[in-house]
mmCIF file of C-alpha atoms in Angstrom:
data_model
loop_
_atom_site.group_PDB
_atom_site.id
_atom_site.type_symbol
_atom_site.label_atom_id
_atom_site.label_comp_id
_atom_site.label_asym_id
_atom_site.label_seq_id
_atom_site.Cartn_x
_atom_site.Cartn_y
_atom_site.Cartn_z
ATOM 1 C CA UNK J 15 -18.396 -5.763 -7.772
ATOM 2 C CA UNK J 16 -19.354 -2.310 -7.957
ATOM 3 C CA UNK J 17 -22.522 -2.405 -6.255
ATOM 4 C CA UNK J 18 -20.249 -3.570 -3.450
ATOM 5 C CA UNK J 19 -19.152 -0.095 -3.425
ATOM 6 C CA UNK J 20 -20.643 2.827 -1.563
ATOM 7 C CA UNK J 21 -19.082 6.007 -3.199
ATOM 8 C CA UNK J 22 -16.035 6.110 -5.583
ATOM 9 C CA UNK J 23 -13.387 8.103 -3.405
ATOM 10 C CA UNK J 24 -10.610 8.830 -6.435
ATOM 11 C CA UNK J 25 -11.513 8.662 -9.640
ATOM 12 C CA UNK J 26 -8.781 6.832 -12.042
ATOM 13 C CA UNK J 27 -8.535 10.586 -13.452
ATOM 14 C CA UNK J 28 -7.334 11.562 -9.770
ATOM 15 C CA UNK J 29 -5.297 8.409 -9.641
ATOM 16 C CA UNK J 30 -3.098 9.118 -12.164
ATOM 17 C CA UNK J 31 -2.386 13.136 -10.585
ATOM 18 C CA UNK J 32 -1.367 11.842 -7.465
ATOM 19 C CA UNK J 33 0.994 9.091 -9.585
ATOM 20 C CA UNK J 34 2.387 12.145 -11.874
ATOM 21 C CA UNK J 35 2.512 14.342 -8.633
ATOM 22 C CA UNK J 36 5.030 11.677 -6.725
ATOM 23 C CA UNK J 37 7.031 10.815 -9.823
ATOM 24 C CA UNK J 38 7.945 14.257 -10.677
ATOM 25 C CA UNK J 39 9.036 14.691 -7.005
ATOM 26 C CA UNK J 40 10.777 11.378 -6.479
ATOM 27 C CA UNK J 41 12.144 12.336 -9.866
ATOM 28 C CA UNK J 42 14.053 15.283 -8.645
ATOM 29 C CA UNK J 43 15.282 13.927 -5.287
ATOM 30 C CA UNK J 44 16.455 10.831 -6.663
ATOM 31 C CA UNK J 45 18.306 12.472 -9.377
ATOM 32 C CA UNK J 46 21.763 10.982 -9.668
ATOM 33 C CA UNK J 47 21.136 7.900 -7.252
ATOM 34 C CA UNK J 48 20.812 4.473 -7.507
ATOM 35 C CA UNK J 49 17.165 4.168 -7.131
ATOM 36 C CA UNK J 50 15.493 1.081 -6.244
ATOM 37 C CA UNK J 51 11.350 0.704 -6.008
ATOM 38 C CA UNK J 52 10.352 -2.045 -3.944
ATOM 39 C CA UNK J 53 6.779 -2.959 -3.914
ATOM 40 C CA UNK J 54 4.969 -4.290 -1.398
ATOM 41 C CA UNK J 55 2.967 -7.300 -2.476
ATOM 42 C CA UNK J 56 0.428 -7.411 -3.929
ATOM 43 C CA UNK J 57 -1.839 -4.206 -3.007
ATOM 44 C CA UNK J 58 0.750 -1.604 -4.192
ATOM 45 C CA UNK J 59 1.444 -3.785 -7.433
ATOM 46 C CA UNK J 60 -1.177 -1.018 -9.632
ATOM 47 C CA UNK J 61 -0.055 1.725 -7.944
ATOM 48 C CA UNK J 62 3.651 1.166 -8.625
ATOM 49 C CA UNK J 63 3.411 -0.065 -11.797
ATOM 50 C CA UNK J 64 1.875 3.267 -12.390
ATOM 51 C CA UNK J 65 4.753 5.306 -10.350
ATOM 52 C CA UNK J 66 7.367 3.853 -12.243
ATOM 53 C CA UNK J 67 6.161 5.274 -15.654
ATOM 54 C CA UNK J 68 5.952 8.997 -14.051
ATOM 55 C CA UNK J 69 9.662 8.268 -13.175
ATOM 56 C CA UNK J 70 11.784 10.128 -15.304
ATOM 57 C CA UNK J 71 15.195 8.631 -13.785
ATOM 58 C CA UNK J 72 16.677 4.984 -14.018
ATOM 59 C CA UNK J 73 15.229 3.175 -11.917
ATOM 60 C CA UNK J 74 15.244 -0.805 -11.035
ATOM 61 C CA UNK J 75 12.060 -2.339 -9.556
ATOM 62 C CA UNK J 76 12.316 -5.370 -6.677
ATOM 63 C CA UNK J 77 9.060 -7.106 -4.563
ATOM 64 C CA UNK J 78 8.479 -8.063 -1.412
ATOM 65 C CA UNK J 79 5.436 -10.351 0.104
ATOM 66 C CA UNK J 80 3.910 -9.497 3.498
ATOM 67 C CA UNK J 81 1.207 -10.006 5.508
ATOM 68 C CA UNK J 82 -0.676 -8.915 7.941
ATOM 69 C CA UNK J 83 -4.569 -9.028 7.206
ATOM 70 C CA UNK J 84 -5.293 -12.673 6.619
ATOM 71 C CA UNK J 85 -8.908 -12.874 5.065
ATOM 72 C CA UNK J 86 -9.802 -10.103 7.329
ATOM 73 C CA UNK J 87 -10.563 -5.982 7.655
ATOM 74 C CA UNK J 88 -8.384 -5.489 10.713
ATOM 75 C CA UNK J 89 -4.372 -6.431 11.162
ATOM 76 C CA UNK J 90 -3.783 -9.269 13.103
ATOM 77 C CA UNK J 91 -0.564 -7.169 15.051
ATOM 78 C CA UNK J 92 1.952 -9.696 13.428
ATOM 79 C CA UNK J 93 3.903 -9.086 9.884
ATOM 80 C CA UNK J 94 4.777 -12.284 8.355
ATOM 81 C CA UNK J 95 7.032 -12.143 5.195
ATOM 82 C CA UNK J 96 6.206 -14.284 2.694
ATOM 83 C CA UNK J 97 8.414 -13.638 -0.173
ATOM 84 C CA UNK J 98 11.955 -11.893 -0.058
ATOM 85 C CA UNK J 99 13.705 -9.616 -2.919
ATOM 86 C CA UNK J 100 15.354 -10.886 -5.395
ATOM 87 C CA UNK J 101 18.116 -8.904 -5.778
ATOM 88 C CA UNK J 102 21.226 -7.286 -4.095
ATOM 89 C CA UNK J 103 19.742 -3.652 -2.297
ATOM 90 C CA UNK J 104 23.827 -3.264 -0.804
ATOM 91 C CA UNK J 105 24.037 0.857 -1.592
ATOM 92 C CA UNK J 106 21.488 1.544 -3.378
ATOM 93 C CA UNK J 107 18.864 4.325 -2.816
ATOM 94 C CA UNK J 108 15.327 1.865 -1.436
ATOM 95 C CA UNK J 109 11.913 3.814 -2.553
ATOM 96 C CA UNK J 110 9.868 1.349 -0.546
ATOM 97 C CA UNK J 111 6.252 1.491 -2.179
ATOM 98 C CA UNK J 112 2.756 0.552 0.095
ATOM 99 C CA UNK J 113 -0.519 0.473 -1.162
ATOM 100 C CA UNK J 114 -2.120 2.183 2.204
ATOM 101 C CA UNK J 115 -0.092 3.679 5.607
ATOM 102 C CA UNK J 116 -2.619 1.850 7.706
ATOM 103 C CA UNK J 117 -1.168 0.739 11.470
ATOM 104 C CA UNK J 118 2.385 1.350 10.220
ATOM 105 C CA UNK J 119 3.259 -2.373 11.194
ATOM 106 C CA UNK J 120 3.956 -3.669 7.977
ATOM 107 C CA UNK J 121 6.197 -0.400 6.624
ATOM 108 C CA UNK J 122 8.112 -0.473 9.789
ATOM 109 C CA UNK J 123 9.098 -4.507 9.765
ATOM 110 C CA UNK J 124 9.887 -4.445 6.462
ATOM 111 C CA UNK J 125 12.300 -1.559 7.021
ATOM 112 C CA UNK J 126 14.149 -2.621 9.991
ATOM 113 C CA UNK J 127 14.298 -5.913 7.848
ATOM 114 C CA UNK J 128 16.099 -3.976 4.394
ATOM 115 C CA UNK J 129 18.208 -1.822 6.918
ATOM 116 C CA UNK J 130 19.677 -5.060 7.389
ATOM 117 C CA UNK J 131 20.674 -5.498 3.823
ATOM 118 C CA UNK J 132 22.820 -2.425 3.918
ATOM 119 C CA UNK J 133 21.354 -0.160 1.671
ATOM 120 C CA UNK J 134 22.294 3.708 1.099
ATOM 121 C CA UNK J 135 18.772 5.069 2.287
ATOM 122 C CA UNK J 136 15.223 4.107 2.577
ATOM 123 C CA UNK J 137 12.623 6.107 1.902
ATOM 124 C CA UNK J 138 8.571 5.490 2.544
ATOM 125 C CA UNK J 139 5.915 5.937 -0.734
ATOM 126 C CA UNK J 140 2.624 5.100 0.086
ATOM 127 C CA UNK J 141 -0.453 6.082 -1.978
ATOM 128 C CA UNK J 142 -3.071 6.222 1.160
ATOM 129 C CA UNK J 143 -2.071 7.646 4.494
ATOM 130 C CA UNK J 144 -4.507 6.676 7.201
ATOM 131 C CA UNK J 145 -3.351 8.272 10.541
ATOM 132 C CA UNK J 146 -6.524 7.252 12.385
ATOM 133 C CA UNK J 147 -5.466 3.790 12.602
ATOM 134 C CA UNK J 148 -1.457 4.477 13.359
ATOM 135 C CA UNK J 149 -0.248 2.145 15.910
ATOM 136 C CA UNK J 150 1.573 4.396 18.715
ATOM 137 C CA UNK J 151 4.689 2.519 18.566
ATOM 138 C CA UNK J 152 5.721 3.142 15.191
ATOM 139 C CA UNK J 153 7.923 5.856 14.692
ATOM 140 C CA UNK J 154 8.267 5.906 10.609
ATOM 141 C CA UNK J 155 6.423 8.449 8.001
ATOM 142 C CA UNK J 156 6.189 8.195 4.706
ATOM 143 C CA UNK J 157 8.238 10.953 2.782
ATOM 144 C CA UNK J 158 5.661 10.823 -0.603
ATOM 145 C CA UNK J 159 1.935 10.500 0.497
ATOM 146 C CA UNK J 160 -0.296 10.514 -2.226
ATOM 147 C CA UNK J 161 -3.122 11.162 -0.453
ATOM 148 C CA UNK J 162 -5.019 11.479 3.491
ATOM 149 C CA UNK J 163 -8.077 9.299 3.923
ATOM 150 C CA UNK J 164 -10.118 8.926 6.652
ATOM 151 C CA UNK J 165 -10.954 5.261 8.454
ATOM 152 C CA UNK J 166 -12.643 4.009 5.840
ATOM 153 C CA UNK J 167 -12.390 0.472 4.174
ATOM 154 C CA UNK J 168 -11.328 1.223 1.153
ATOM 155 C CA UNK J 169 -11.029 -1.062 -1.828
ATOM 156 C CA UNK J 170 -9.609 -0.766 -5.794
ATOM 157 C CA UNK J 171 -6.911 0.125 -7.820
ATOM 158 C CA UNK J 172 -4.962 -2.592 -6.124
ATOM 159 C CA UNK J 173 -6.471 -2.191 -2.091
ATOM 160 C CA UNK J 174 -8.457 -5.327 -1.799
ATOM 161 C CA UNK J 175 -10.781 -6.939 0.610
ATOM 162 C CA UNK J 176 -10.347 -11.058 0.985
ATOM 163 C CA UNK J 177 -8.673 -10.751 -2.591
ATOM 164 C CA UNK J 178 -11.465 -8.964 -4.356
ATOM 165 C CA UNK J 179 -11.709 -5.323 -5.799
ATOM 166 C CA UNK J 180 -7.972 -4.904 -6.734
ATOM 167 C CA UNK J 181 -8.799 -4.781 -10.666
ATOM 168 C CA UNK J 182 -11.376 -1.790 -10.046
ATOM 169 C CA UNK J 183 -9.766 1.443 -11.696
ATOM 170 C CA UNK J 184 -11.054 3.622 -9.016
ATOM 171 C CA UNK J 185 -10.772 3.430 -5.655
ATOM 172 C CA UNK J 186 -14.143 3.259 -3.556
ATOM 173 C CA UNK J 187 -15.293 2.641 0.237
ATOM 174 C CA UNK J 188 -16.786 -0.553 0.379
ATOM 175 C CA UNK J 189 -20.183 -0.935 1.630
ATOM 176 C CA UNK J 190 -19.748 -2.325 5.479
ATOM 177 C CA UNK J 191 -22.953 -4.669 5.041
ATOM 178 C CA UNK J 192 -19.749 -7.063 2.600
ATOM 179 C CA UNK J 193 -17.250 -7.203 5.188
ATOM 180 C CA UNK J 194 -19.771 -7.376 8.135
ATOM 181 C CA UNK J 195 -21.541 -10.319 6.126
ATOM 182 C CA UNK J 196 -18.233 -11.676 5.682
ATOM 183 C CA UNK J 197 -17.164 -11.700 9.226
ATOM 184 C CA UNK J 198 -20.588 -13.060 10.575
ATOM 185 C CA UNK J 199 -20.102 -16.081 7.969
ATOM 186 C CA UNK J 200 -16.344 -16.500 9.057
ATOM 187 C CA UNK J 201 -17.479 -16.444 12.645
ATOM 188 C CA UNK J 202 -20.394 -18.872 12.287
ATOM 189 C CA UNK J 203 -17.766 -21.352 10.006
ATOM 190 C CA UNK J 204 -15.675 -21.405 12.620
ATOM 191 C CA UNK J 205 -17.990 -22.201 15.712
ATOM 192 C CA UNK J 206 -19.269 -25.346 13.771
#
């Protein structure tokens, strides 16, 4: 695995600033609420696990499955849900946690979709922000960034590529000569 990757872009030292930098903030905002942090499955699994304990309020924890990547690099332009919460979100305060702000899609679906379930506020957490790729049409921003990348495929620390790299402790750009491979392979398997 790591000779997949190019160049480490945060270290797990720099991981865990960002994670202590949005606690203490979410922290303080959310003082006094009912605060709920929903992850989005699976790629923000590490990074909320990781929130949560920089969190110095109650808080309860719910998940969400959705999709939009398939085996792929890019979006497909569809978000397909794929498991629903578990529990009641009726007035309470939604911290919805992503992995990576990447076309927007994905953040934007899933909050029309909890709007619908009546809760007291939703706010957007996401630990990349990658305006680059920002689909014109969506008109949400996260509140709590952790951090501005460029369009890069990125990998680690729960950001994957066809299911691989989550476990790394960093996160790194992957080296295009995987995906490319990858997508030559998946091209060729499906013209026989």
């Amino acid at each position: 695995m790591l000779n997949d990757i190019q160049e480490v872009f945060f270290t797990k030292e720099q991981l865990k600033e960002i994670t202590d930098r949005i606690g203490a903030q979410i922290s303080e905002d959310f003082a006094g609420k009912k605060l709920v942090l929903i992850s989005v499955l699976k790629g923000s699994v590490i990074f909320m696990a990781d929130l949560m304990r920089a969190i110095t309020i109650p808080c309860e924890i719910d998940f969400i499955t959705a999709g939009s990547y398939g085996a792929g690099t890019e979006s497909k332009g569809k978000v397909d849900i794929i498991h629903d919460l578990c529990g009641d979100i009726t007035g309470c305060d939604i911290l919805l946690v992503e992995d990576i702000f990447d076309s927007g899609r994905t953040l934007q679906c899933l909050s029309n979709l909890l709007s619908e379930k009546k809760p007291a506020s939703i706010t957007l957490c996401t630990l990349l922000d990658k305006p680059d790729r920002r689909d014109k049409s969506v008109t949400i921003k996260p509140k709590y960034i952790g951090a501005q990348v460029e369009d890069q495929f990125v990998v680690g620390y729960g950001l994957d590529y066809n299911q691989k790299y989550r476990n790394l402790p960093f996160i790194g750009i992957l080296k295009p000569e995987v995906y490319n491979s990858s997508a030559e392979k998946e091209a060729v398997s499906e013209s026989i």
